[in-house]
Coordinates of C-alpha atoms in Angstrom, one line a residue:
M813 CA 210.6 -36.5 24.2
R814 CA 210.4 -37.7 20.5
L815 CA 212.2 -41.0 20.0
D816 CA 214.7 -41.2 17.2
V817 CA 215.4 -44.9 17.7
A818 CA 213.4 -48.1 18.0
F819 CA 212.1 -48.6 21.5
D820 CA 209.2 -50.4 23.1
L821 CA 208.6 -49.4 26.7
D822 CA 206.2 -52.3 27.5
F823 CA 208.5 -54.9 26.2
S824 CA 211.5 -53.5 28.0
L825 CA 209.8 -53.3 31.4
G826 CA 207.7 -56.5 31.0
C827 CA 210.4 -58.9 29.9
G828 CA 211.6 -60.0 33.3
Q829 CA 214.7 -57.9 33.8
V830 CA 213.1 -55.5 36.3
F831 CA 210.8 -56.2 39.2
R832 CA 209.8 -52.9 40.8
W833 CA 207.9 -51.2 37.9
R834 CA 204.1 -51.3 37.8
K835 CA 201.6 -50.1 35.3
I836 CA 198.8 -47.9 36.6
G837 CA 196.3 -46.3 34.2
G838 CA 198.4 -46.5 31.2
W839 CA 201.5 -45.1 32.9
W840 CA 204.5 -47.1 34.2
Y841 CA 205.7 -46.1 37.7
G842 CA 209.0 -47.1 39.1
V843 CA 211.5 -46.1 41.8
V844 CA 215.1 -45.7 40.6
G845 CA 217.5 -44.7 43.4
D846 CA 215.7 -42.0 45.3
K847 CA 213.5 -41.0 42.3
V848 CA 209.9 -42.0 41.6
I849 CA 209.4 -41.9 37.8
K850 CA 206.3 -42.1 35.7
I851 CA 206.6 -42.8 32.0
R852 CA 204.4 -43.8 29.1
Q853 CA 204.9 -44.3 25.4
C854 CA 202.6 -42.9 22.7
G855 CA 203.9 -44.1 19.4
S856 CA 207.2 -42.4 18.9
N857 CA 206.9 -40.1 21.9
L858 CA 207.9 -40.7 25.5
E859 CA 206.2 -38.7 28.2
F860 CA 207.7 -38.8 31.7
E861 CA 207.9 -37.1 35.0
G862 CA 210.5 -37.3 37.8
A863 CA 213.6 -37.6 35.6
N864 CA 215.2 -35.6 32.8
E865 CA 215.8 -36.7 29.3
G866 CA 219.5 -37.7 29.9
F867 CA 218.5 -40.0 32.7
V868 CA 215.7 -41.6 30.6
R869 CA 218.1 -42.2 27.7
Q870 CA 220.7 -43.8 29.9
Y871 CA 218.4 -45.9 32.0
F872 CA 216.4 -47.3 29.1
G873 CA 219.5 -48.0 27.0
L874 CA 218.3 -45.6 24.3
N875 CA 222.0 -44.8 23.4
D876 CA 222.5 -48.5 22.4
N877 CA 222.7 -48.9 18.7
L878 CA 219.9 -51.4 18.6
K879 CA 219.8 -51.6 14.8
E880 CA 223.4 -52.7 14.8
I881 CA 223.0 -55.0 17.8
S882 CA 220.1 -56.7 16.1
R883 CA 222.1 -57.1 12.9
C884 CA 225.0 -58.6 14.8
I885 CA 222.9 -61.2 16.7
A886 CA 220.4 -62.2 14.0
K887 CA 222.3 -65.4 13.3
D888 CA 219.4 -67.8 12.6
S889 CA 215.7 -67.9 12.0
Y890 CA 214.7 -68.5 15.6
I891 CA 216.4 -65.4 17.0
Q892 CA 215.3 -63.4 13.9
A893 CA 211.7 -64.3 14.9
A894 CA 212.3 -63.1 18.4
L895 CA 213.9 -59.9 17.2
K896 CA 210.9 -59.2 15.0
R897 CA 208.3 -60.1 17.7
F898 CA 209.8 -57.9 20.3
E899 CA 211.3 -55.1 18.2
G900 CA 212.4 -52.2 20.5
L901 CA 213.1 -54.3 23.6
R902 CA 216.2 -52.8 25.3
I903 CA 218.4 -53.7 28.2
V904 CA 217.7 -51.4 31.2
R905 CA 220.5 -50.0 33.3
Q906 CA 219.5 -50.8 36.9
V907 CA 221.1 -49.6 40.1
P908 CA 223.7 -52.3 40.9
W909 CA 222.9 -52.9 44.5
E910 CA 219.1 -53.3 43.9
C911 CA 219.8 -55.5 40.9
L912 CA 222.2 -57.7 43.0
T913 CA 219.6 -58.0 45.7
S914 CA 216.8 -58.7 43.2
F915 CA 218.6 -61.7 41.6
I916 CA 219.8 -63.1 45.0
C917 CA 216.0 -63.2 45.8
A918 CA 215.1 -64.5 42.4
T919 CA 216.7 -68.0 42.8
Y920 CA 214.0 -70.6 42.1
K921 CA 211.2 -68.1 42.2
S922 CA 208.6 -66.8 39.8
I923 CA 208.6 -63.2 38.7
A924 CA 205.4 -62.5 40.7
A925 CA 207.1 -64.0 43.9
I926 CA 210.2 -61.9 43.3
E927 CA 208.2 -58.7 42.9
L928 CA 206.4 -59.5 46.2
M929 CA 209.6 -60.0 48.1
L930 CA 211.2 -56.8 46.8
R931 CA 208.1 -54.8 47.5
K932 CA 208.0 -56.1 51.1
I933 CA 211.7 -55.3 51.6
S934 CA 211.2 -51.8 50.3
E935 CA 208.0 -51.2 52.3
K936 CA 209.7 -52.4 55.5
Y937 CA 213.2 -50.9 55.1
G938 CA 213.0 -48.3 52.4
E939 CA 212.0 -44.6 52.6
K940 CA 208.4 -43.6 51.8
R941 CA 207.7 -41.4 48.8
V942 CA 204.3 -40.0 47.7
F943 CA 203.9 -39.4 44.0
D944 CA 200.6 -38.8 42.1
G945 CA 198.7 -39.7 45.2
C946 CA 200.3 -43.1 45.4
V947 CA 202.8 -44.4 48.0
F948 CA 206.2 -45.7 46.8
H949 CA 209.3 -46.8 48.7
T950 CA 213.0 -46.4 47.8
F951 CA 215.1 -49.6 47.8
P952 CA 217.1 -49.9 51.1
S953 CA 220.8 -49.5 50.9
A954 CA 223.3 -52.2 51.7
R955 CA 224.1 -50.3 54.9
K956 CA 220.5 -50.4 55.9
L957 CA 220.1 -54.1 55.1
A958 CA 223.4 -55.0 56.8
D959 CA 221.8 -54.0 60.1
V960 CA 218.6 -56.0 59.6
S961 CA 218.3 -59.4 61.3
E962 CA 217.9 -62.6 59.2
E963 CA 214.5 -63.0 60.8
G964 CA 213.5 -59.6 59.6
L965 CA 214.4 -60.5 56.1
R966 CA 212.6 -63.9 56.4
G967 CA 209.5 -61.9 57.3
C968 CA 209.6 -60.4 53.8
G969 CA 209.3 -63.9 52.4
L970 CA 212.9 -64.5 51.5
G971 CA 213.2 -67.9 53.2
Y972 CA 216.7 -69.3 53.0
R973 CA 217.7 -66.4 50.8
A974 CA 217.6 -64.1 53.9
K975 CA 221.0 -65.3 55.2
Y976 CA 222.6 -64.8 51.8
L977 CA 221.3 -61.3 51.4
Q978 CA 222.3 -60.4 55.0
A979 CA 225.8 -61.7 54.4
T980 CA 226.2 -59.9 51.1
A981 CA 225.0 -56.6 52.6
K982 CA 227.5 -56.9 55.4
K983 CA 230.3 -57.7 53.0
V984 CA 229.5 -54.7 50.9
V985 CA 229.5 -52.4 53.9
E986 CA 232.4 -53.9 55.9
E987 CA 234.7 -54.1 52.9
E988 CA 233.5 -50.8 51.5
I989 CA 232.8 -52.4 48.1
D990 CA 231.7 -50.0 45.3
L991 CA 229.6 -52.2 43.0
E992 CA 229.7 -49.4 40.4
A993 CA 233.4 -49.8 40.1
F994 CA 232.9 -53.3 38.7
R995 CA 231.7 -51.6 35.5
A996 CA 235.3 -50.7 34.6
L997 CA 236.5 -54.3 35.0
P998 CA 236.7 -56.8 32.1
Y999 CA 233.7 -59.2 32.1
L1000 CA 235.4 -62.2 33.6
D1001 CA 237.0 -60.2 36.3
A1002 CA 233.8 -58.5 37.2
R1003 CA 232.0 -61.9 37.3
R1004 CA 234.8 -63.3 39.5
R1005 CA 234.2 -60.4 42.0
L1006 CA 230.5 -61.0 42.1
L1007 CA 230.9 -64.7 42.7
E1008 CA 232.6 -63.8 46.1
F1009 CA 229.2 -62.7 47.4
S1010 CA 227.0 -65.1 49.4
G1011 CA 224.1 -66.4 47.3
V1012 CA 225.6 -65.4 44.0
G1013 CA 226.3 -68.2 41.5
L1014 CA 227.0 -67.9 37.8
K1015 CA 223.5 -67.0 36.7
V1016 CA 222.9 -64.3 39.3
A1017 CA 226.3 -62.8 38.5
D1018 CA 225.5 -62.7 34.8
C1019 CA 222.1 -61.1 35.5
V1020 CA 223.8 -58.3 37.5
L1021 CA 226.5 -57.9 34.9
L1022 CA 224.0 -57.6 32.0
F1023 CA 221.2 -55.6 33.7
S1024 CA 223.2 -53.1 35.8
L1025 CA 226.9 -53.1 34.9
E1026 CA 226.8 -52.8 31.1
K1027 CA 228.4 -56.1 30.3
P1028 CA 226.5 -57.1 27.1
E1029 CA 228.5 -60.2 26.7
A1030 CA 227.0 -61.7 29.9
F1031 CA 224.6 -64.5 29.0
P1032 CA 222.4 -65.6 31.9
V1033 CA 221.1 -69.1 31.6
D1034 CA 217.9 -70.1 33.4
V1035 CA 215.3 -72.8 32.7
W1036 CA 213.9 -70.9 29.7
V1037 CA 217.3 -70.2 28.1
K1038 CA 218.4 -73.8 28.7
R1039 CA 215.2 -74.9 26.9
V1040 CA 216.1 -72.5 24.0
I1041 CA 219.5 -74.1 23.8
L1042 CA 218.3 -77.7 23.8
N1043 CA 215.4 -77.0 21.4
H1044 CA 217.1 -74.7 18.9
Y1045 CA 220.8 -74.9 19.3
A1046 CA 221.5 -78.5 20.3
D1047 CA 223.3 -79.1 17.0
K1048 CA 226.0 -76.6 18.1
F1049 CA 227.1 -78.8 21.0
P1050 CA 228.5 -82.4 21.4
Q1051 CA 225.6 -84.8 21.5
E1052 CA 227.0 -86.3 24.7
L1053 CA 226.8 -83.0 26.4
V1054 CA 223.2 -82.4 25.1
A1055 CA 222.1 -85.8 26.5
K1056 CA 223.7 -85.0 29.8
M1057 CA 222.0 -81.6 30.0
K1058 CA 218.6 -83.2 29.1
S1059 CA 219.0 -85.7 31.9
H1060 CA 218.7 -83.2 34.8
N1061 CA 216.8 -80.0 35.5
S1062 CA 219.6 -77.8 36.7
L1063 CA 223.0 -77.1 35.1
T1064 CA 226.4 -77.9 36.5
N1065 CA 228.8 -74.9 36.5
G1066 CA 230.7 -76.6 33.7
E1067 CA 227.6 -76.9 31.5
Y1068 CA 226.6 -73.3 32.3
I1069 CA 230.0 -72.0 31.3
K1070 CA 230.0 -74.0 28.0
I1071 CA 226.6 -72.5 27.1
G1072 CA 227.9 -69.0 27.9
D1073 CA 231.1 -69.5 25.9
F1074 CA 229.0 -70.8 22.9
A1075 CA 226.7 -67.8 23.1
R1076 CA 229.6 -65.3 23.1
S1077 CA 231.2 -67.1 20.2
Y1078 CA 228.0 -67.5 18.2
F1079 CA 226.2 -64.2 18.9
G1080 CA 229.3 -62.1 19.6
Y1081 CA 229.8 -59.2 22.0
Y1082 CA 226.0 -58.6 22.4
A1083 CA 225.2 -62.1 23.4
G1084 CA 223.3 -60.7 26.4
Y1085 CA 220.9 -58.9 24.1
A1086 CA 220.4 -62.2 22.3
Q1087 CA 219.7 -63.8 25.6
E1088 CA 216.9 -61.4 26.6
Y1089 CA 215.1 -61.7 23.2
L1090 CA 215.4 -65.5 23.3
F1091 CA 214.3 -65.7 26.9
H1092 CA 211.3 -63.5 26.4
Y1093 CA 210.3 -65.1 23.2
E1094 CA 210.5 -68.7 24.6
R1095 CA 208.7 -67.7 27.7
T1096 CA 205.8 -66.2 25.8
Q1097 CA 205.3 -69.1 23.5
H1098 CA 204.0 -71.2 26.4

C-alpha cells in the first residue's frame, strides 16, 4: 500500500499508546481483536498481512488530516519541535475493551511492566493463534475476565489492580455495556460514563477516550505531561496553582481538570494529538 499521507509506523507504535505490538525482524506484529497482523514500513510504502487496506487505514488513523491537525496545534516553539521530531506519529484506534483494561493496569507502572501484565493476561485467558511460526494470543473478552477470580488476575502481576479489573469486567457484562456506543457521546458525557468503572480515574478515562473512542479533545495527564506543563506552559496558569502543583508528585482532580481545560482552550479540538507529541518528546529527552 502506497502512503499518500505522512505516517511513521515506528513512532506510532513506539510512543506508549499501545502495549501489545512487538517488532520481530523488521516487522511489527500485533493482535487486534481476533486478527494477528504483521506490518512494516519501507519509505512511503506499507506492507502488511492479516488485514485489509481499509482496516489498516482506520486502525492507524491514516484518514486523520495530520497536516491540518499539526497546523492547528503548532502554537509555540516547544510543540513545534515535537511535531518536527516525530513527524508522522498518529493516534491508533484500539479496541475499547482492551484499551480500558490496558490503562487500568497501567496505573503507576512502567511501559515494560504494563506489557508484561497484558501478555500474561492474554496467554492465560486469551485464545492461541499461530502466525508466521510464532504463537500469539487474543485479548480475553470482558465476559471471560468476569469469570476469572481476583487471585487468577493477581497471578498475572496485577497486584491491587486485579480487583478493579474484575469489578469492571463484571459491570460491563452484567449491565450489558457497549463501550463502542460511548463513541457517539459528547466527550464529557463519555468521560462521565467511564468514570463509573472501578479503577478508572480521569487519566485512565482520557486515555481510553483518546486511544480507542476517537475523542481527540481528551488530554491525558501523567507525570511526563505534568512536567511539560510545569516546564513549558507554567506562564499560562496562576502562579499559586503552579506552586501547588510543584509541591506534590500527583495531581488533584481539580488540578487535572484545569490542565485539561487549558489544553483544549490552547491547542483546540486536537489537544489529544498535542498531548501525544508532547508526552513522547518529553519522555525521549531524558
